[in-house]
Amino acid sequence: MSTLSEIEAAADALPLQEKQELMVFLAARLREETNTATSKRGFPVSKGRAPFTSDDVARIDSAADLAE
């Protein structure tokens, strides 16, 4: 089973309880991936908090310059 359509067909064939278990499994995997995601610039992806402002970015950049 390697294509999305094959996986979808297999999921459709599952009994209700196993579909629910699959959903719990997939939701946990998605949470793990979301929690470790980073943006293209390497900043952590917001987890429901307010996104970075330009002031935040300037503060982070200046802190990085001081560390060098």
Coordinates of C-alpha atoms in Angstrom, one line a residue:
M1 CA 0.0 0.0 0.0
S2 CA 1.9 3.1 -1.2
T3 CA -0.6 5.5 -2.7
L4 CA -3.0 7.8 -0.9
S5 CA -5.9 6.2 -2.8
E6 CA -4.9 2.7 -1.6
I7 CA -4.6 4.0 2.0
E8 CA -8.0 5.7 1.7
A9 CA -9.6 2.5 0.4
A10 CA -8.1 0.5 3.2
A11 CA -9.3 3.1 5.8
D12 CA -12.8 2.9 4.4
A13 CA -12.8 -0.9 4.8
L14 CA -11.9 -0.7 8.6
P15 CA -14.6 -1.2 11.2
L16 CA -15.6 2.0 13.1
Q17 CA -13.5 1.3 16.2
E18 CA -10.4 0.8 14.1
K19 CA -11.1 4.0 12.1
Q20 CA -11.3 5.9 15.4
E21 CA -8.0 4.3 16.5
L22 CA -6.5 5.4 13.2
M23 CA -7.7 9.0 13.7
V24 CA -6.2 9.1 17.2
F25 CA -2.9 7.8 15.8
L26 CA -2.8 10.3 12.9
A27 CA -3.8 13.2 15.2
A28 CA -0.9 12.4 17.5
R29 CA 1.5 12.2 14.6
L30 CA 0.3 15.5 13.2
R31 CA 0.7 17.1 16.7
E32 CA 4.3 15.8 16.9
E33 CA 5.2 17.2 13.5
T34 CA 3.6 20.5 14.2
N35 CA 5.4 20.9 17.5
T36 CA 8.8 20.4 15.9
A37 CA 8.1 22.5 12.8
T38 CA 10.3 25.5 12.0
S39 CA 9.8 28.3 9.5
K40 CA 12.0 28.8 6.4
R41 CA 14.2 31.2 8.4
G42 CA 14.6 28.7 11.2
F43 CA 12.2 30.3 13.7
P44 CA 9.8 28.0 15.6
V45 CA 6.3 27.9 14.2
S46 CA 3.7 29.6 16.4
K47 CA 1.7 27.2 18.5
G48 CA -1.4 29.3 18.8
R49 CA 0.4 32.3 20.2
A50 CA 0.6 35.6 18.5
P51 CA 3.0 35.5 15.5
F52 CA 6.4 37.2 15.6
T53 CA 6.3 41.0 15.0
S54 CA 9.0 43.0 13.3
D55 CA 10.1 44.1 16.8
D56 CA 10.5 40.5 17.9
V57 CA 12.6 39.7 14.8
A58 CA 14.8 42.8 15.4
R59 CA 15.3 41.8 19.0
I60 CA 16.2 38.2 18.0
D61 CA 18.6 39.5 15.3
S62 CA 20.3 41.9 17.7
A63 CA 20.7 39.2 20.3
A64 CA 22.3 37.0 17.7
D65 CA 24.7 39.8 16.7
L66 CA 25.7 40.2 20.3
A67 CA 26.4 36.5 20.7
E68 CA 28.8 36.5 17.8

